[in-house]
Short mmCIF file of C-alpha atoms in Angstrom, two decimals:
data_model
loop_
_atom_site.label_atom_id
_atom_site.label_comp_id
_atom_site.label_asym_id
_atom_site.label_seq_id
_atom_site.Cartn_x
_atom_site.Cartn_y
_atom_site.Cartn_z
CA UNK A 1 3.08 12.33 -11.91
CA UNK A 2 2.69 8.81 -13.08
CA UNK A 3 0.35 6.94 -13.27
CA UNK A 4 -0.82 3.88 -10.96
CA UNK A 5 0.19 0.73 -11.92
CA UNK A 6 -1.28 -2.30 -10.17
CA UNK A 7 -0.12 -5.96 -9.27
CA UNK A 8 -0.93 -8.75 -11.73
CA UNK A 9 -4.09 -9.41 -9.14
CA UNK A 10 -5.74 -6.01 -9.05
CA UNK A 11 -7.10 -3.11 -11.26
CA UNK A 12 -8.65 0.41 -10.44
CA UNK A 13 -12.05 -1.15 -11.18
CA UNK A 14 -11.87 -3.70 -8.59
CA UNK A 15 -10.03 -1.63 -6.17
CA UNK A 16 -12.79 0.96 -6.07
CA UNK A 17 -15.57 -1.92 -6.01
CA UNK A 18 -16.51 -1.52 -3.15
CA UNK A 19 -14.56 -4.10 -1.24
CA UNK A 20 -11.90 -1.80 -0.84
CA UNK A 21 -11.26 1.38 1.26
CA UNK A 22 -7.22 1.44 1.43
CA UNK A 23 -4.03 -0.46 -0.39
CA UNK A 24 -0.76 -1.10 0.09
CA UNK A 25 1.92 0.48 -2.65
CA UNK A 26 5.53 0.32 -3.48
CA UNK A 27 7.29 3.30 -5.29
CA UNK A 28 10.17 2.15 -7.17
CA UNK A 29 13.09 3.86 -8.39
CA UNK A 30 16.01 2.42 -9.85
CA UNK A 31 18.25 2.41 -6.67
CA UNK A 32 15.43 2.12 -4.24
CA UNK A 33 11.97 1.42 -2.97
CA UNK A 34 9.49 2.85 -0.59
CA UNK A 35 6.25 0.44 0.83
CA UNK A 36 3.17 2.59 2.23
CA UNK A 37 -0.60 3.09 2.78
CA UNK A 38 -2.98 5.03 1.40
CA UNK A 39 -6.65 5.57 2.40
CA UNK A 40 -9.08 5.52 -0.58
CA UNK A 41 -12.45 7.53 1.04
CA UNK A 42 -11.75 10.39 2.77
CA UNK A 43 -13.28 9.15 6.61
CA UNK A 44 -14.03 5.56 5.59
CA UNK A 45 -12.00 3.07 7.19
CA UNK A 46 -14.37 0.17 6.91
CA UNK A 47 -16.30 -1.38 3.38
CA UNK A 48 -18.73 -2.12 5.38
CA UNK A 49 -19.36 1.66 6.10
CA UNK A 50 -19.40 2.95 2.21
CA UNK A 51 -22.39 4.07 1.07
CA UNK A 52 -22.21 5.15 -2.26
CA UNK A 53 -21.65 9.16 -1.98
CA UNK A 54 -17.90 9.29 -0.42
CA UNK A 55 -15.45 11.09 -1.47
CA UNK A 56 -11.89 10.22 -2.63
CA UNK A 57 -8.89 10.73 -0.53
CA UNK A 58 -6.46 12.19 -2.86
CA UNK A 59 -5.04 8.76 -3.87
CA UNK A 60 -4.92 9.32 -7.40
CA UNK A 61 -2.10 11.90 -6.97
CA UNK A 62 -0.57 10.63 -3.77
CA UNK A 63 2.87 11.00 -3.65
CA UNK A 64 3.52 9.56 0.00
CA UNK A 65 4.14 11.20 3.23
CA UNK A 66 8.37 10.37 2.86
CA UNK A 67 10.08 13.92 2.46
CA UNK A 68 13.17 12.16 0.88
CA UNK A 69 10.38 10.15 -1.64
CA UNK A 70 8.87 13.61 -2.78
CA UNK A 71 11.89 15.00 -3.49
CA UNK A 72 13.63 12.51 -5.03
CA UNK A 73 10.01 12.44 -7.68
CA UNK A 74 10.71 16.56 -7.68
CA UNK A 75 13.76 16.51 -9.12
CA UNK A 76 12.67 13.80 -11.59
CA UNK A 77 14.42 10.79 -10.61
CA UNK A 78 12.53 7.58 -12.85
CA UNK A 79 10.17 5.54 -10.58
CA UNK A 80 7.08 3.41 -10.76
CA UNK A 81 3.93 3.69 -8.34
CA UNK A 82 2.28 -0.11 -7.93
CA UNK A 83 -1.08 -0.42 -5.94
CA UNK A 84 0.08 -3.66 -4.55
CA UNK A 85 -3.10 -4.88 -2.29
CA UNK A 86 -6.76 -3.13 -1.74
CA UNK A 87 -7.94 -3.71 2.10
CA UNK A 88 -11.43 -4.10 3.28
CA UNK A 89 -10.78 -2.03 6.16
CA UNK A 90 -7.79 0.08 7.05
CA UNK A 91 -6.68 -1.68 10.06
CA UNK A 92 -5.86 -4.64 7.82
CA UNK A 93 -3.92 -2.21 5.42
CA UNK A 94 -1.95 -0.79 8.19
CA UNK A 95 -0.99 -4.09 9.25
CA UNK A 96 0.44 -5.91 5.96
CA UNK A 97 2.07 -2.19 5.20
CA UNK A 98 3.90 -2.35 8.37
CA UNK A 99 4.77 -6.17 8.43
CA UNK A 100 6.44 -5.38 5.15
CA UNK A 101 8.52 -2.37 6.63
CA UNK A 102 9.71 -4.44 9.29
CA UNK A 103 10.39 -7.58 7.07
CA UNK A 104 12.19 -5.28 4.73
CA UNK A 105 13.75 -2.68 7.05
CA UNK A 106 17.02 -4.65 6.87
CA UNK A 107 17.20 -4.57 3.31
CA UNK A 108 20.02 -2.09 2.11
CA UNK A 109 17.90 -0.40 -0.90
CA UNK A 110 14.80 0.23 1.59
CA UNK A 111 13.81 4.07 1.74
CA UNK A 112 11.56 3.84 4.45
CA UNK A 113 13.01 5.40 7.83
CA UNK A 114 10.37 4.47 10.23
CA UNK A 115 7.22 2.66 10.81
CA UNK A 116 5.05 5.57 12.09
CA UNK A 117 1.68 2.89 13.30
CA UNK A 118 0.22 1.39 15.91
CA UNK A 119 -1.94 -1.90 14.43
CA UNK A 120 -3.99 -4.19 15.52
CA UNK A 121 -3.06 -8.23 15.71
CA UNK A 122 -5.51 -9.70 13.39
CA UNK A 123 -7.83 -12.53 15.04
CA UNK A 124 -7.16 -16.18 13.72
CA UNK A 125 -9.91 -15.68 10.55
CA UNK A 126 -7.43 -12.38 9.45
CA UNK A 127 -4.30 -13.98 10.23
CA UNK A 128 -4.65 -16.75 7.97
CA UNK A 129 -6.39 -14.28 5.52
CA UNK A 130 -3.60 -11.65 5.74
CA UNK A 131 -0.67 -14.74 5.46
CA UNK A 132 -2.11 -15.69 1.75
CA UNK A 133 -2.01 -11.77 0.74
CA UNK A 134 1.52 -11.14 2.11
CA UNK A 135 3.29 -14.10 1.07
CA UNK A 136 1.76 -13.10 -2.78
CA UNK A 137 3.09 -9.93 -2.30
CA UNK A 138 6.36 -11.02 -1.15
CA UNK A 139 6.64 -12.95 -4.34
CA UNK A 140 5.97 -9.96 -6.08
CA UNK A 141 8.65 -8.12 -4.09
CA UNK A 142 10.86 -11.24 -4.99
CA UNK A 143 10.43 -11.05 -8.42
CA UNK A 144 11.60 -7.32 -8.43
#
């Protein structure tokens, strides 16, 4: 498995801070990519609700839920796994994961098939919040 890598604005140290309890990640291979979510703390959805003594949610060796993504790692196509975004609370993770699926579902080299939540509009605070993160990660994605 490889390892994470992580966008030029985060690290594992400051995504397991404690401002963090899920990110946003892109799995790259070389004739495709895949944009998901992962929770960090198994039953922690909110930073505001770690204490200290969670547990981690198998993030470390997540491989994503996509059948075709698995397999295409199991039979040992190259790829890259980028922690692109850590979210102080999981309904703000499912959101920017999803408005990237959508934004990108057009795309021809996309391997997502579906956009499997059900997320929240952000208020006006998170909207302008969640603009600045997604239009740095589009430049990321831009730059790919």
């Amino acid at each position: 498995m490889n390892d994470w890598q992580y966008s030029p604005d985060w690290s594992e140290d400051e995504l397991l801070d404690g401002s963090s309890v899920g990110f946003v990640y892109l799995f790259q291979f070389e004739d495709g990519y895949y944009i998901g979510v992962k929770q960090i703390w198994k039953g922690v959805k909110d930073c505001t609700k770690l204490t200290g003594a969670e547990k981690e949610n198998g993030w470390r060796d997540y491989k994503t839920s996509s059948k075709k993504v698995q397999s295409m790692i199991d039979s040992g196509l190259n790829y890259t796994r980028t922690i692109l975004w850590g979210f102080e609370t999981m309904t703000e993770a499912n959101y920017v994961e999803s408005f990237l699926i959508l934004t990108h579902s057009l795309d021809e080299n996309i391997l997502n098939k579906a956009m499997m939540t059900k997320c929240r509009i952000p208020n006006n605070t998170q909207k302008r919040k969640l603009k600045g993160i997604i239009r740095t990660i589009e430049e990321w994605l831009g730059n790919m």
